Coordinates of C-alpha atoms and ligand atoms in Angstrom, one line a residue:
X1 CA -11.1 -31.1 -6.0
X2 CA -7.4 -32.4 -5.2
X3 CA -4.9 -30.7 -3.3
X4 CA -2.3 -28.3 -5.4
X5 CA 0.9 -28.1 -4.3
X6 CA 3.4 -25.9 -5.7
X7 CA 6.5 -23.4 -4.8
X8 CA 4.5 -20.7 -4.5
X9 CA 0.9 -20.1 -4.3
X10 CA -0.3 -16.6 -6.0
X11 CA -3.0 -14.9 -5.2
X12 CA -4.4 -12.6 -8.1
X13 CA -4.5 -12.3 -11.6
X14 CA -3.1 -8.9 -11.9
X15 CA -0.1 -7.1 -13.4
X16 CA 2.0 -8.4 -10.0
X17 CA 0.6 -11.9 -9.3
X18 CA 1.1 -12.6 -13.4
X19 CA 5.0 -10.8 -13.6
X20 CA 5.7 -12.5 -10.3
X21 CA 4.7 -16.4 -12.1
X22 CA 6.3 -15.4 -15.4
X23 CA 9.6 -14.0 -13.7
X24 CA 9.6 -17.3 -11.3
X25 CA 9.1 -19.9 -14.2
X26 CA 12.4 -18.1 -15.3
X27 CA 14.0 -18.9 -12.2
X28 CA 13.1 -22.6 -12.7
X29 CA 10.5 -22.0 -9.6
X30 CA 7.1 -23.6 -10.0
X31 CA 3.8 -21.6 -9.3
X32 CA 0.3 -21.0 -9.9
X33 CA -2.6 -18.6 -9.8
X34 CA -6.1 -18.4 -8.4
X35 CA -8.0 -15.0 -9.2
X36 CA -11.2 -13.8 -8.4
X37 CA -12.9 -12.9 -11.3
X38 CA -13.1 -13.9 -14.5
X39 CA -10.9 -14.3 -17.3
X40 CA -13.3 -11.5 -19.1
X41 CA -13.7 -9.0 -15.9
X42 CA -10.1 -9.3 -15.6
X43 CA -9.3 -8.2 -19.2
X44 CA -11.8 -5.4 -19.9
X45 CA -11.2 -3.2 -16.6
X46 CA -9.3 -0.4 -17.8
X47 CA -7.2 0.9 -15.6
X48 CA -3.9 3.3 -16.4
X49 CA -1.1 2.9 -19.4
X50 CA 2.0 3.8 -18.1
X51 CA 4.9 1.8 -18.4
X52 CA 8.7 3.3 -17.0
X53 CA 11.5 2.4 -18.1
X54 CA 12.4 -0.2 -15.8
X55 CA 8.4 -2.0 -16.6
X56 CA 9.4 -2.3 -19.8
X57 CA 12.4 -3.8 -19.5
X58 CA 11.3 -6.7 -17.4
X59 CA 8.7 -7.9 -19.8
X60 CA 11.6 -7.4 -22.6
X61 CA 14.1 -10.0 -20.5
X62 CA 10.7 -12.2 -20.4
X63 CA 10.1 -12.3 -23.7
X64 CA 6.7 -10.9 -23.0
X65 CA 6.8 -7.6 -24.9
X66 CA 6.2 -8.3 -28.4
X67 CA 2.7 -6.6 -29.0
X68 CA 3.8 -3.2 -26.0
X69 CA 7.0 -3.1 -28.9
X70 CA 5.0 -3.3 -32.0
X71 CA 1.1 -1.6 -30.4
X72 CA 3.1 0.9 -27.2
X73 CA 3.7 4.3 -27.6
X74 CA 7.3 5.7 -26.6
X75 CA 6.9 9.1 -25.3
X76 CA 10.9 11.1 -24.6
X77 CA 8.7 13.9 -23.1
X78 CA 5.8 15.7 -21.5
X79 CA 3.7 18.4 -21.6
X80 CA 3.2 20.2 -18.4
X81 CA 0.1 23.2 -18.3
X82 CA -0.4 26.2 -15.8
X83 CA -2.4 28.3 -16.3
X84 CA -2.9 27.6 -19.7
X85 CA 1.1 27.9 -20.2
X86 CA 2.4 24.9 -21.6
X87 CA 6.0 23.8 -21.4
X88 CA 7.7 20.9 -22.8
X89 CA 9.5 18.7 -20.5
X90 CA 12.2 16.4 -22.1
X91 CA 12.9 13.3 -20.5
X92 CA 16.6 12.1 -22.3
X93 CA 18.4 15.3 -21.5
X94 CA 17.8 14.4 -18.1
X95 CA 18.0 10.3 -17.9
X96 CA 20.4 9.3 -20.5
X97 CA 17.8 8.0 -23.3
X98 CA 15.5 6.5 -20.4
X99 CA 11.7 6.9 -21.3
X100 CA 7.8 5.9 -20.6
X101 CA 5.8 3.6 -23.1
X102 CA 1.9 3.9 -23.1
X103 CA 0.0 0.7 -23.2
X104 CA -3.2 0.1 -21.4
X105 CA -2.8 -1.9 -18.3
X106 CA -5.6 -4.4 -19.3
X107 CA -3.2 -5.2 -23.0
X108 CA -0.3 -5.9 -20.1
X109 CA -2.5 -8.1 -18.4
X110 CA -4.6 -10.1 -21.4
X111 CA -0.3 -10.7 -22.8
X112 CA 0.4 -11.7 -19.6
X113 CA -2.6 -14.1 -19.1
X114 CA -1.7 -15.4 -22.7
X115 CA 1.7 -16.4 -22.2
X116 CA 1.1 -17.7 -19.0
X117 CA -1.8 -20.6 -20.2
X118 CA 0.2 -21.2 -23.2
X119 CA 3.2 -22.3 -21.6
X120 CA 0.8 -24.7 -19.9
X121 CA 0.6 -22.7 -16.7
X122 CA -2.2 -22.9 -13.9
X123 CA -4.6 -20.5 -13.1
X124 CA -7.8 -21.0 -12.4
X125 CA -10.2 -17.8 -12.8
X126 CA -13.3 -17.7 -10.5
X127 CA -11.6 -18.8 -7.3
X128 CA -11.3 -16.8 -4.2
X129 CA -9.1 -17.5 -1.8
X130 CA -10.8 -18.0 0.9
X131 CA -8.1 -18.3 3.7
X132 CA -4.5 -18.6 4.2
X133 CA -3.2 -20.5 6.8
X134 CA -0.1 -22.1 8.2
X135 CA 1.5 -18.9 7.0
X136 CA 4.1 -19.4 10.3
X137 CA 5.0 -22.9 9.4
X138 CA 7.4 -24.2 6.3
X139 CA 4.1 -25.4 4.1
X140 CA 1.6 -22.1 4.1
X141 CA -1.9 -23.4 3.1
X142 CA -4.6 -21.0 0.7
X143 CA -7.8 -22.8 0.9
X144 CA -10.3 -21.2 -2.1
X145 CA -13.6 -22.1 -4.0
X146 CA -14.0 -22.9 -7.4
X147 CA -16.3 -24.1 -9.5
X148 CA -18.6 -24.7 -6.0
X149 CA -15.9 -26.6 -4.1
X150 CA -13.6 -25.7 -1.9
X151 CA -9.8 -26.0 -2.7
X152 CA -6.5 -26.1 -1.5
X153 CA -2.9 -25.1 -1.8
X154 CA -0.1 -26.3 -0.4
X155 CA 2.9 -24.1 -0.6
X156 CA 6.4 -23.1 0.6
X157 CA 5.4 -19.4 0.2
X158 CA 2.1 -17.6 -0.6
X159 CA 2.2 -14.2 -2.8
X160 CA -0.5 -12.2 -1.7
X161 CA -0.8 -10.2 -4.9
X162 CA -4.6 -9.7 -4.9
X163 CA -5.0 -6.1 -4.7
X164 CA -6.1 -2.9 -2.3
X165 CA -9.1 -5.3 -1.7
X166 CA -6.9 -8.8 -0.6
X167 CA -7.3 -11.4 1.8
X168 CA -3.4 -11.2 1.6
X169 CA -3.1 -7.5 3.6
X170 CA -6.2 -8.5 5.8
X171 CA -4.5 -11.5 7.1
X172 CA -1.4 -10.1 8.6
X173 CA -1.6 -10.0 12.1
X174 CA -2.9 -7.2 13.7
X175 CA -0.6 -5.1 14.6
X176 CA 1.8 -6.2 13.3
X177 CA 1.9 -3.5 10.7
X178 CA 1.5 0.3 10.6
X179 CA -1.1 2.2 8.2
X180 CA -0.3 5.4 6.2
X181 CA -3.4 7.0 5.1
X182 CA -4.0 10.2 2.8
X183 CA -7.3 10.9 1.2
X184 CA -7.7 13.6 -1.3
X185 CA -10.8 16.2 -1.4
X186 CA -11.5 15.1 -5.2
X187 CA -11.1 12.3 -7.7
X188 CA -11.2 11.8 -11.1
X189 CA -13.3 11.5 -14.1
X190 CA -11.9 9.4 -16.6
X191 CA -12.9 8.5 -20.1
X192 CA -12.4 6.7 -22.9
X193 CA -13.1 8.1 -26.6
X194 CA -12.7 7.2 -30.0
X195 CA -10.8 9.6 -31.3
X196 CA -7.1 10.6 -32.3
X197 CA -5.5 12.4 -29.9
X198 CA -5.2 15.6 -30.0
X199 CA -1.1 15.7 -28.7
X200 CA 1.3 12.8 -29.3
X201 CA 2.7 13.4 -25.8
X202 CA 0.8 13.7 -22.1
X203 CA -0.3 16.9 -21.0
X204 CA -0.3 16.9 -17.6
X205 CA -2.2 21.1 -16.4
X206 CA -3.2 23.0 -13.6
X207 CA -6.0 25.0 -14.1
X208 CA -8.6 27.2 -12.1
X209 CA -11.3 25.3 -12.5
X210 CA -9.4 22.1 -12.0
X211 CA -6.7 19.2 -12.6
X212 CA -6.8 17.5 -16.6
X213 CA -4.6 15.1 -18.2
X214 CA -4.3 14.2 -22.5
X215 CA -3.3 10.5 -22.3
X216 CA -4.0 8.3 -25.2
X217 CA -3.8 4.7 -26.3
X218 CA -3.2 4.9 -30.0
X219 CA -3.7 6.3 -33.0
X220 CA -7.6 6.8 -32.6
X221 CA -8.6 6.1 -28.6
X222 CA -7.9 9.4 -26.4
X223 CA -7.4 8.3 -22.9
X224 CA -8.7 11.7 -20.6
X225 CA -9.1 12.9 -17.4
X226 CA -10.6 15.9 -15.1
X227 CA -10.5 16.8 -11.8
X228 CA -13.8 16.5 -10.0
X229 CA -15.4 17.1 -6.4
X230 CA -15.0 13.6 -3.9
X231 CA -19.5 13.5 -4.1
X232 CA -19.6 14.5 -7.7
X233 CA -22.3 11.8 -9.8
X234 CA -21.1 10.3 -13.7
X235 CA -24.6 11.8 -14.5
X236 CA -24.0 15.3 -13.7
X237 CA -21.2 15.3 -17.0
X238 CA -23.1 14.4 -20.0
X239 CA -20.5 14.0 -22.9
X240 CA -20.6 17.1 -24.5
X241 CA -20.0 18.9 -20.7
X242 CA -17.0 16.4 -20.2
X243 CA -15.1 17.6 -24.0
X244 CA -15.9 21.8 -23.3
X245 CA -14.4 21.1 -19.4
X246 CA -11.6 19.8 -21.4
X247 CA -10.9 22.4 -24.0
X248 CA -11.0 25.4 -21.1
X249 CA -8.4 22.9 -18.7
X250 CA -6.0 21.8 -21.4
X251 CA -6.5 24.9 -23.3
X252 CA -3.6 27.0 -25.0
X253 CA -2.9 29.4 -27.8
X254 CA -2.8 27.8 -31.0
X255 CA -3.6 24.5 -29.5
X256 CA -8.1 22.4 -30.2
X257 CA -8.5 20.0 -28.7
X258 CA -10.3 17.8 -30.9
X259 CA -13.7 15.4 -29.3
X260 CA -15.5 11.9 -30.3
X261 CA -17.8 9.3 -29.1
X262 CA -17.0 8.6 -25.6
X263 CA -16.8 5.2 -24.9
X264 CA -15.9 4.8 -21.1
X265 CA -16.3 7.3 -18.4
X266 CA -16.2 6.4 -14.8
X267 CA -15.2 8.8 -11.2
X268 CA -12.2 7.3 -9.2
X269 CA -10.8 8.7 -5.9
X270 CA -7.7 9.4 -5.2
X271 CA -5.8 7.8 -2.2
X272 CA -2.4 7.4 -0.6
X273 CA -2.0 4.0 0.9
X274 CA 0.9 2.2 1.8
X275 CA 1.5 -0.4 5.0
X276 CA 5.0 -0.8 6.4
X277 CA 5.2 -4.7 6.7
X278 CA 5.2 -6.5 3.5
X279 CA 5.4 -10.0 5.1
X280 CA 4.6 -12.3 8.1
X281 CA 5.9 -15.2 8.4
X282 CA 5.7 -17.0 4.8
X283 CA 3.1 -14.7 3.5
X284 CA 4.5 -12.2 0.9
X285 CA 2.6 -8.9 -0.1
X286 CA 3.2 -7.3 -3.6
X287 CA 2.0 -4.5 -5.6
X288 CA -1.8 -3.0 -4.8
X289 CA -1.8 -5.2 -1.6
X290 CA 0.3 -3.2 -0.1
X291 CA 0.1 0.8 -1.4
X292 CA -1.9 2.9 -3.6
X293 CA -1.0 6.2 -5.1
X294 CA -3.0 8.5 -7.0
X295 CA -2.6 7.9 -9.8
X296 CA -0.6 11.6 -11.4
X297 CA 2.3 10.2 -12.4
X298 CA 1.0 6.6 -13.3
X299 CA 3.0 4.4 -10.5
X300 CA 0.6 2.2 -9.9
X301 CA 1.6 -0.8 -12.2
X302 CA 4.9 0.2 -11.9
X303 CA 5.2 -0.2 -8.2
X304 CA 3.5 -3.3 -8.5
X305 CA 6.4 -5.0 -10.8
X306 CA 9.0 -3.6 -8.9
X307 CA 8.0 -5.3 -5.6
X308 CA 8.0 -8.4 -7.8
X309 CA 11.7 -7.9 -8.4
X310 CA 12.4 -7.9 -5.1
X311 CA 10.3 -10.5 -4.0
X312 CA 11.6 -13.1 -6.7
X313 CA 15.4 -11.6 -5.8
X314 CA 14.3 -13.4 -2.5
X315 CA 12.7 -15.9 -3.6
X316 CA 15.6 -16.6 -6.2
X317 CA 18.3 -17.0 -3.5
X318 CA 16.4 -19.0 -1.2
X319 CA 15.6 -21.9 -4.2
X320 CA 18.9 -21.2 -5.3
X321 CA 21.4 -21.0 -2.5
X322 CA 19.1 -21.7 0.2
X323 CA 18.8 -18.3 2.1
X324 CA 16.4 -16.0 3.6
X325 CA 19.2 -13.1 3.8
X326 CA 17.2 -11.6 0.7
X327 CA 13.8 -12.6 1.4
X328 CA 14.7 -11.2 5.2
X329 CA 15.1 -7.6 3.6
X330 CA 12.3 -7.9 1.2
X331 CA 10.2 -5.4 3.1
X332 CA 13.1 -2.8 3.6
X333 CA 14.1 -3.2 0.1
X334 CA 10.6 -3.1 -2.0
X335 CA 9.7 0.3 0.8
X336 CA 12.7 2.6 -0.2
X337 CA 10.7 2.7 -3.2
X338 CA 7.3 2.2 -2.5
X339 CA 8.0 5.6 -0.5
X340 CA 9.8 7.4 -3.5
X341 CA 6.6 6.3 -5.2
X342 CA 4.4 7.7 -2.7
X343 CA 6.6 11.5 -2.7
X344 CA 6.6 11.8 -6.2
X345 CA 2.3 10.9 -6.9
X346 CA 2.0 13.2 -3.9
X347 CA 3.5 15.7 -5.4
X348 CA 2.2 15.5 -8.9
X349 CA -1.0 15.4 -7.9
X350 CA -0.9 18.3 -5.3
X351 CA 1.6 20.5 -8.0
X352 CA -1.8 19.8 -10.8
X353 CA -4.9 20.1 -9.0
X354 CA -7.0 23.1 -7.5
X355 CA -6.5 22.5 -3.7
X356 CA -8.1 26.2 -2.8
X357 CA -8.5 29.1 -4.5
X358 CA -6.8 31.1 -7.2
X359 CA -4.0 33.6 -5.9
X360 CA -4.5 31.9 -2.6
X361 CA -1.0 30.6 -0.4
X362 CA -0.9 27.3 -1.8
X363 CA -1.8 27.9 -5.2
X364 CA 1.0 30.7 -5.0
X365 CA 3.6 27.5 -4.1
X366 CA 2.3 25.7 -7.1
X367 CA 2.8 28.9 -9.3
X368 CA 6.2 28.9 -7.4
X369 CA 7.4 24.5 -8.4
X370 CA 6.2 25.5 -12.2
X371 CA 8.3 28.0 -12.7
X372 CA 10.7 26.7 -10.9
X373 CA 10.6 23.5 -13.3
X374 CA 11.4 26.5 -15.8
X375 CA 14.1 27.3 -14.1
X376 CA 16.3 25.1 -12.8
X377 CA 17.6 21.8 -14.8
X378 CA 18.5 19.8 -10.9
X379 CA 14.4 20.9 -10.9
X380 CA 13.4 19.4 -13.8
X381 CA 16.2 16.3 -14.0
X382 CA 14.5 15.8 -10.2
X383 CA 10.9 15.5 -12.1
X384 CA 11.8 13.6 -15.2
X385 CA 14.4 11.1 -13.5
X386 CA 11.2 10.6 -11.0
X387 CA 9.1 10.0 -13.4
X388 CA 10.4 7.9 -15.9
X389 CA 11.2 5.5 -13.1
X390 CA 14.4 5.6 -11.1
X391 CA 16.7 2.6 -12.4
X392 CA 17.0 -0.6 -9.6
X393 CA 20.3 0.2 -8.5
X394 CA 19.4 3.9 -7.7
X395 CA 17.9 2.5 -4.2
X396 CA 21.6 0.7 -3.4
X397 CA 23.6 3.2 -2.0
X398 CA 23.5 6.7 -0.9
X399 CA 25.2 9.4 -1.6
X400 CA 25.7 12.1 1.0
X401 CA 26.6 9.1 4.4
X402 CA 25.8 10.4 7.4
X403 CA 28.7 12.1 8.7
Ligands
LIG1 N1 -8.7 -14.0 -4.4 C1 -8.3 -14.2 -5.6 N2 -8.1 -12.7 -6.7 C2 -8.4 -12.3 -5.9 C3 -8.4 -12.0 -4.5 C4 -8.7 -13.1 -3.8 N3 -9.4 -13.7 -2.6 N4 -8.7 -10.4 -4.0 C5 -8.5 -10.2 -4.2 N5 -8.0 -10.7 -5.6 C6 -7.7 -9.8 -7.1 C7 -8.4 -9.5 -7.7 O1 -9.3 -9.9 -8.6 C8 -7.4 -8.6 -8.7 O2 -7.2 -9.2 -10.3 O3 -6.6 -9.7 -7.4 C9 -6.3 -9.3 -8.3 C10 -5.1 -7.5 -8.1 O4 -4.7 -7.0 -9.4 P1 -4.5 -5.2 -9.3 O5 -5.9 -5.1 -8.7 O6 -4.3 -5.0 -10.0 O7 -3.3 -5.2 -8.2 P2 -2.0 -5.5 -8.7 O8 -1.3 -6.8 -9.4 O9 -1.0 -5.4 -7.5 O10 -2.0 -3.9 -9.9 C11 -1.5 -2.7 -9.6 O11 -3.5 -2.1 -10.5 O12 -5.1 -1.5 -9.6 C12 -3.9 -1.5 -10.4 O13 -3.4 0.8 -11.1 C13 -2.9 0.0 -9.9 O14 -1.7 -0.1 -11.5 C14 -2.3 -0.8 -10.3 C15 -1.8 -1.9 -10.8
LIG2 C1 -3.1 7.1 -18.7 O1 -2.7 7.1 -20.0 O2 -4.1 6.2 -18.3 C2 -2.1 7.5 -17.8 C3 -1.6 8.3 -17.8 C4 -0.5 9.0 -16.6 C5 -1.6 8.8 -15.8 C6 -2.4 8.3 -15.4 C7 -2.7 7.7 -16.1 O3 -0.6 9.9 -15.2

């Protein structure tokens, strides 16, 4: 195989890698993507489906949001439920009209892949990166495998957008970063079902039997989740039991959950994880490669796209103005939003999951938070602005200066 020469070598064709490639192309910067898995595998991977306003705006600016606009569902509020009491948190009043869009992550991946290939972009599937070398020089190299051969990418920069189990993080020099991690003592059992959503907006519910979430994908497909034990197995959950549990946990007087055929079900552990250094020499990490948030609040994809924004800003500054100033600040800039998202995802997770006995101190604190959302405009606004995603400008300044 002939060596490939490009400006930015991108590892991973998930939301981070694909968005990066498109955005760099817009800025006149050349890139090549290699992806470990097959196209069919990547496009079939069912994941969350909540797009922040920022993410939809970015996709629109890049000319990639035609189908999101057509098939996505704009939501201007969310239902929150506690012990069967349901309230609606309206976004518009608190966020100046900013809202979220429900659209499956794998649909985003399909749209971005189609557009990248249609535009003549290089993307090799079934091409795992094996080694990243010479990151301390101006000509780093990615070695990969493809169709039984070893390939080489010579580039100016390596963008490791290769997810939590990727090669990028493992390539950072030992001791060059600090790791933060929290594994929750529960998991999510998620289903996709062929049934019209029973609610036009999402419902996050605390119940003494555990958390439940009602989401959707279309007018005929619903996406729902329940909290289960970490060592639980999918075999313990026949379809009837799942529907029964969802119905109890999401239940509120005068509302009924419609059930239907389940077309996909799986159990996912819940974890918070991040590293505090996203760069080593010419190697930059973005997305799940550098951080994981528990899915409560749907921040994962949006955080990946936000990292990419900062990386694009840095690379543009380098290629257009010869300056590494913005690139050198990439870790610092990206970490501000990463920590914010970590905090919000942890907040949503601990507020709505059953963590301790009903009636315990922990439960009472959860209840106090829920009551406070109903009382306080300021608290409701805090949750709404985090949920729809803070604008990029929000991280540029500090409102209360150090005295
Ligand atoms: N070589 C090439 N590709 C690789 C390698 C490797 N050595 N290791 C991993 N990959 C690929 C994976 O197969 C995957 O397709 O990198 C891609 C990473 O994509 P994602 O896991 O989707 O990560 P990211 O693009 O950061 O998107 C973050 O994805 O995990 C969800 O919920 C998370 O929504 C968030 C989003
Ligand atoms: C989803 O639709 O899959 C979804 C929505 C919101 C979340 C998590 C997942 O917080």
